[in-house]
C-alpha cells in the first residue's frame, strides 16, 4: 500500500483565527450587499408604474382631437415631476454610497433657506395629495444662512417625505426658525408616532420601523441620510414622539457654516 504524498488531511493545521474572522466578515458583507440590492431592485421598479401610467395618459391625450393644449401641458408637467422624483431616488442611493466612501463634500453658500423649504414643499405637493395629507409651511418671510444648499434641501425633503409616508394621511407641518447662531428645521405629523424603543433605531440604515413594529416601503435610509448630513454640517437631529401621538423631527444647524464638518466629514462631492 502506498502512502499518499504530503501530510494527511487530519494533520493539516487549523485555519488561523484571523482568516476565519475575515471569511465571516466577507460573508456578512455579501449578505448585506444582497439585501441592499434587493431593496434597490424593489424601490426603483415600483416608481416606474406611475411614470408609465402618466406617459400613457399623455399619449392618449395627444391623440384626442378635443384635447386642449393646457391638458397636454399639465400631463407633460406631471410626467416630468415623476421623472425628477425618480432621479432623486437614484441620487439618494448614490449619496449613501458616497457617504460610506467619505466622498461627499460640503459647499456652504449664503442663501435663503425659506426659499429652499418652499421649493421642497411644492415639489412634494403631488405626493402629499396622493397620500391625502396637506403640508403647511410656517416660516419667516426670509431666513438667510450660510449652509450647504443641497444638504439643507435633502434634509428637508427626506423629513417631509418621511412624514408623508408614515403620517397616515394626517397634516404635515414644516417649521423654520432661527436665533443668532442656529437655523432650526422642524417637520411634524399627526400619524401613529414612534415608540420609545424605536427612536434610536429609526436613524439606522435600512430601518423602516413604525410605532406598531411593522414596516413600510422605502430604502430605510432617509433618516440615516438626514442624520449624516446634519452631523456633517455641524448640527444634530432629535425626535419627539409617542406611540399614537404623531412625531416631530427637529434639525438644528449652525447658521453660518465654515466649510468644515464633524468627525464624520464627507469629502469630495461628485
Short mmCIF file of C-alpha atoms in Angstrom, two decimals:
data_model
loop_
_atom_site.label_atom_id
_atom_site.label_comp_id
_atom_site.label_asym_id
_atom_site.label_seq_id
_atom_site.Cartn_x
_atom_site.Cartn_y
_atom_site.Cartn_z
CA UNK A 1 0.00 0.00 0.00
CA UNK A 2 1.38 3.39 -1.00
CA UNK A 3 1.09 6.30 1.43
CA UNK A 4 -0.40 9.49 -0.05
CA UNK A 5 2.02 12.23 -0.89
CA UNK A 6 2.01 15.12 1.59
CA UNK A 7 0.53 15.34 5.06
CA UNK A 8 -2.66 13.54 5.95
CA UNK A 9 -5.75 15.80 5.88
CA UNK A 10 -6.37 15.17 9.56
CA UNK A 11 -2.89 16.51 10.29
CA UNK A 12 -3.44 19.78 8.36
CA UNK A 13 -3.13 22.84 10.59
CA UNK A 14 -6.34 24.60 11.55
CA UNK A 15 -7.10 27.84 9.72
CA UNK A 16 -5.84 30.84 11.64
CA UNK A 17 -8.50 32.60 13.66
CA UNK A 18 -7.82 35.83 11.78
CA UNK A 19 -8.55 34.12 8.47
CA UNK A 20 -11.79 32.68 9.82
CA UNK A 21 -12.78 36.13 11.01
CA UNK A 22 -12.04 37.61 7.60
CA UNK A 23 -14.14 34.92 5.92
CA UNK A 24 -17.04 35.62 8.29
CA UNK A 25 -16.72 39.34 7.62
CA UNK A 26 -16.76 38.77 3.86
CA UNK A 27 -19.86 36.59 4.14
CA UNK A 28 -21.58 39.30 6.15
CA UNK A 29 -20.60 41.90 3.55
CA UNK A 30 -22.00 39.74 0.75
CA UNK A 31 -25.25 39.24 2.67
CA UNK A 32 -25.54 43.00 3.27
CA UNK A 33 -24.88 43.66 -0.41
CA UNK A 34 -27.54 41.17 -1.49
CA UNK A 35 -30.04 42.71 0.92
CA UNK A 36 -29.26 46.20 -0.34
CA UNK A 37 -29.57 45.15 -4.00
CA UNK A 38 -32.92 43.51 -3.27
CA UNK A 39 -34.18 46.78 -1.73
CA UNK A 40 -32.83 48.76 -4.68
CA UNK A 41 -34.48 46.48 -7.23
CA UNK A 42 -37.81 46.78 -5.41
CA UNK A 43 -37.72 50.51 -4.79
CA UNK A 44 -36.50 51.52 -8.25
CA UNK A 45 -39.01 49.28 -10.01
CA UNK A 46 -42.14 50.45 -8.18
CA UNK A 47 -41.95 54.17 -9.14
CA UNK A 48 -41.89 53.22 -12.81
CA UNK A 49 -45.58 52.25 -12.63
CA UNK A 50 -46.97 55.80 -12.14
CA UNK A 51 -44.42 57.15 -14.62
CA UNK A 52 -45.59 54.69 -17.26
CA UNK A 53 -49.24 55.44 -16.46
CA UNK A 54 -48.66 59.17 -16.90
CA UNK A 55 -46.80 58.69 -20.18
CA UNK A 56 -49.66 56.52 -21.47
CA UNK A 57 -52.15 59.19 -20.40
CA UNK A 58 -50.11 61.85 -22.19
CA UNK A 59 -50.03 59.69 -25.32
CA UNK A 60 -53.79 59.20 -25.16
CA UNK A 61 -54.49 62.89 -24.65
CA UNK A 62 -52.27 63.92 -27.53
CA UNK A 63 -54.20 61.58 -29.83
CA UNK A 64 -57.62 63.04 -29.00
CA UNK A 65 -58.66 65.96 -31.25
CA UNK A 66 -60.74 67.54 -28.47
CA UNK A 67 -57.86 67.69 -26.01
CA UNK A 68 -56.71 71.19 -25.16
CA UNK A 69 -53.09 72.25 -25.19
CA UNK A 70 -53.41 73.07 -21.49
CA UNK A 71 -54.43 69.50 -20.66
CA UNK A 72 -51.50 68.08 -22.62
CA UNK A 73 -49.15 70.54 -20.95
CA UNK A 74 -50.42 69.62 -17.48
CA UNK A 75 -49.97 65.92 -18.19
CA UNK A 76 -46.46 66.52 -19.52
CA UNK A 77 -45.59 68.56 -16.43
CA UNK A 78 -46.86 65.77 -14.18
CA UNK A 79 -44.75 63.23 -16.07
CA UNK A 80 -41.72 65.48 -15.72
CA UNK A 81 -42.22 65.74 -11.95
CA UNK A 82 -42.47 61.96 -11.64
CA UNK A 83 -39.23 61.51 -13.58
CA UNK A 84 -37.47 64.13 -11.45
CA UNK A 85 -38.66 62.38 -8.31
CA UNK A 86 -37.32 59.11 -9.67
CA UNK A 87 -33.96 60.74 -10.34
CA UNK A 88 -33.88 61.95 -6.74
CA UNK A 89 -34.40 58.38 -5.54
CA UNK A 90 -31.40 57.29 -7.57
CA UNK A 91 -29.45 60.25 -6.21
CA UNK A 92 -30.21 59.14 -2.67
CA UNK A 93 -28.64 55.76 -3.42
CA UNK A 94 -25.55 57.48 -4.77
CA UNK A 95 -25.40 59.68 -1.69
CA UNK A 96 -25.46 56.62 0.57
CA UNK A 97 -22.56 55.14 -1.38
CA UNK A 98 -20.60 58.39 -1.25
CA UNK A 99 -21.17 58.80 2.46
CA UNK A 100 -19.84 55.32 3.11
CA UNK A 101 -16.79 56.07 0.96
CA UNK A 102 -16.24 59.50 2.52
CA UNK A 103 -16.75 61.28 -0.81
CA UNK A 104 -19.37 63.92 -0.09
CA UNK A 105 -18.08 67.48 0.08
CA UNK A 106 -19.97 70.28 1.80
CA UNK A 107 -20.25 73.55 -0.11
CA UNK A 108 -21.64 76.26 2.21
CA UNK A 109 -23.16 79.27 0.46
CA UNK A 110 -25.32 82.18 1.57
CA UNK A 111 -28.93 81.56 0.55
CA UNK A 112 -32.49 81.90 1.80
CA UNK A 113 -33.48 78.62 3.47
CA UNK A 114 -37.14 79.66 3.40
CA UNK A 115 -36.95 79.63 -0.39
CA UNK A 116 -35.40 76.16 -0.20
CA UNK A 117 -38.21 74.98 2.07
CA UNK A 118 -40.86 76.39 -0.27
CA UNK A 119 -39.28 74.52 -3.16
CA UNK A 120 -39.31 71.25 -1.20
CA UNK A 121 -42.94 71.68 -0.13
CA UNK A 122 -44.01 72.49 -3.69
CA UNK A 123 -42.12 69.56 -5.21
CA UNK A 124 -43.67 67.12 -2.72
CA UNK A 125 -47.17 68.54 -3.12
CA UNK A 126 -48.34 65.81 -5.55
CA UNK A 127 -47.06 63.04 -3.26
CA UNK A 128 -48.79 64.65 -0.29
CA UNK A 129 -52.05 65.00 -2.21
CA UNK A 130 -51.87 61.35 -3.25
CA UNK A 131 -51.34 60.33 0.40
CA UNK A 132 -54.27 62.50 1.47
CA UNK A 133 -52.34 64.93 3.62
CA UNK A 134 -51.81 68.69 3.49
CA UNK A 135 -48.44 70.38 4.03
CA UNK A 136 -48.27 73.68 5.90
CA UNK A 137 -45.10 75.80 5.88
CA UNK A 138 -44.55 78.08 8.87
CA UNK A 139 -41.56 80.33 8.33
CA UNK A 140 -40.46 83.97 8.39
CA UNK A 141 -40.50 85.95 5.16
CA UNK A 142 -36.80 85.18 4.68
CA UNK A 143 -34.08 83.38 6.59
CA UNK A 144 -30.59 83.90 5.12
CA UNK A 145 -27.95 81.41 6.24
CA UNK A 146 -24.59 80.13 5.04
CA UNK A 147 -25.27 76.42 4.60
CA UNK A 148 -24.73 73.71 2.05
CA UNK A 149 -27.78 74.36 -0.14
CA UNK A 150 -28.20 70.80 -1.43
CA UNK A 151 -27.62 69.38 2.03
CA UNK A 152 -30.33 71.60 3.54
CA UNK A 153 -32.69 70.72 0.71
CA UNK A 154 -32.14 66.99 1.12
CA UNK A 155 -32.60 67.17 4.88
CA UNK A 156 -35.97 68.88 4.42
CA UNK A 157 -37.02 66.66 1.55
CA UNK A 158 -36.24 63.47 3.44
CA UNK A 159 -38.03 64.66 6.58
CA UNK A 160 -41.14 65.77 4.69
CA UNK A 161 -41.17 62.58 2.59
CA UNK A 162 -40.90 60.57 5.79
CA UNK A 163 -43.84 62.48 7.33
CA UNK A 164 -45.95 61.91 4.22
CA UNK A 165 -45.13 58.21 4.17
CA UNK A 166 -45.69 57.47 7.85
CA UNK A 167 -48.18 60.20 8.76
CA UNK A 168 -51.12 58.08 7.61
CA UNK A 169 -52.81 60.92 5.74
CA UNK A 170 -52.53 63.41 8.60
CA UNK A 171 -51.44 67.05 8.19
CA UNK A 172 -47.71 67.74 7.93
CA UNK A 173 -46.26 70.97 9.34
CA UNK A 174 -42.86 72.29 8.27
CA UNK A 175 -41.49 75.00 10.59
CA UNK A 176 -38.36 77.13 10.18
CA UNK A 177 -36.87 79.33 12.89
CA UNK A 178 -33.52 80.75 13.90
CA UNK A 179 -31.52 82.55 16.53
CA UNK A 180 -28.18 84.32 16.41
CA UNK A 181 -26.27 81.07 15.96
CA UNK A 182 -28.55 78.39 14.55
CA UNK A 183 -31.20 77.55 11.99
CA UNK A 184 -33.87 75.07 13.06
CA UNK A 185 -35.95 72.84 10.77
CA UNK A 186 -38.90 71.01 12.30
CA UNK A 187 -41.20 68.62 10.46
CA UNK A 188 -44.19 67.25 12.38
CA UNK A 189 -47.03 64.88 11.54
CA UNK A 190 -50.04 63.56 13.45
CA UNK A 191 -49.60 59.92 12.50
CA UNK A 192 -49.14 56.78 14.61
CA UNK A 193 -45.95 58.08 16.20
CA UNK A 194 -42.83 56.20 17.25
CA UNK A 195 -42.47 54.09 20.37
CA UNK A 196 -39.56 54.93 22.72
CA UNK A 197 -37.90 51.60 21.91
CA UNK A 198 -37.67 52.51 18.23
CA UNK A 199 -36.48 56.13 18.44
CA UNK A 200 -32.81 55.24 18.09
CA UNK A 201 -33.40 52.52 15.50
CA UNK A 202 -35.10 54.83 13.00
CA UNK A 203 -31.80 56.65 12.40
CA UNK A 204 -30.01 53.44 11.44
CA UNK A 205 -29.54 52.45 7.83
CA UNK A 206 -32.23 50.20 6.31
CA UNK A 207 -34.58 50.67 9.28
CA UNK A 208 -38.24 51.27 8.41
CA UNK A 209 -39.95 50.72 11.75
CA UNK A 210 -43.38 52.08 12.58
CA UNK A 211 -44.84 52.51 16.03
CA UNK A 212 -46.59 49.17 15.66
CA UNK A 213 -43.36 47.43 14.73
CA UNK A 214 -44.43 46.89 11.12
CA UNK A 215 -42.50 48.14 8.13
CA UNK A 216 -43.32 50.30 5.11
CA UNK A 217 -41.82 50.61 1.68
CA UNK A 218 -38.65 52.61 1.18
CA UNK A 219 -34.90 52.24 1.29
CA UNK A 220 -34.87 52.75 5.03
CA UNK A 221 -32.05 55.25 4.60
CA UNK A 222 -33.89 58.59 4.58
CA UNK A 223 -33.47 59.41 8.27
CA UNK A 224 -29.98 57.92 8.28
CA UNK A 225 -29.03 60.32 5.48
CA UNK A 226 -30.58 63.22 7.42
CA UNK A 227 -28.51 62.42 10.49
CA UNK A 228 -25.32 62.01 8.46
CA UNK A 229 -25.88 65.35 6.71
CA UNK A 230 -26.87 67.20 9.89
CA UNK A 231 -23.81 65.98 11.78
CA UNK A 232 -21.50 66.68 8.83
CA UNK A 233 -22.88 70.24 8.73
CA UNK A 234 -22.08 70.67 12.43
CA UNK A 235 -25.66 70.15 13.59
CA UNK A 236 -27.85 67.50 15.16
CA UNK A 237 -31.26 65.86 14.84
CA UNK A 238 -33.69 64.72 17.51
CA UNK A 239 -37.23 63.40 17.55
CA UNK A 240 -40.10 63.81 19.98
CA UNK A 241 -42.88 61.27 19.69
CA UNK A 242 -45.09 58.81 21.48
CA UNK A 243 -46.87 55.83 20.00
CA UNK A 244 -50.21 57.11 18.75
CA UNK A 245 -49.24 60.75 19.19
CA UNK A 246 -47.51 61.80 15.98
CA UNK A 247 -43.83 62.61 15.50
CA UNK A 248 -41.77 65.80 15.27
CA UNK A 249 -38.23 65.77 13.87
CA UNK A 250 -36.05 68.74 14.72
CA UNK A 251 -32.76 69.53 12.96
CA UNK A 252 -30.51 72.27 14.35
CA UNK A 253 -27.74 73.61 12.09
CA UNK A 254 -25.14 76.35 12.60
CA UNK A 255 -26.41 79.42 10.78
CA UNK A 256 -23.01 80.25 9.36
CA UNK A 257 -21.04 77.15 8.37
CA UNK A 258 -17.28 77.42 7.90
CA UNK A 259 -16.97 74.62 5.35
CA UNK A 260 -15.69 72.08 7.83
CA UNK A 261 -17.55 69.01 9.00
CA UNK A 262 -17.62 66.98 12.17
CA UNK A 263 -15.81 63.69 12.76
CA UNK A 264 -17.89 62.08 10.04
CA UNK A 265 -16.67 64.53 7.38
CA UNK A 266 -17.62 63.81 3.79
CA UNK A 267 -15.07 64.81 1.21
CA UNK A 268 -15.31 65.45 -2.50
CA UNK A 269 -18.89 65.81 -3.67
CA UNK A 270 -19.10 64.31 -7.14
#
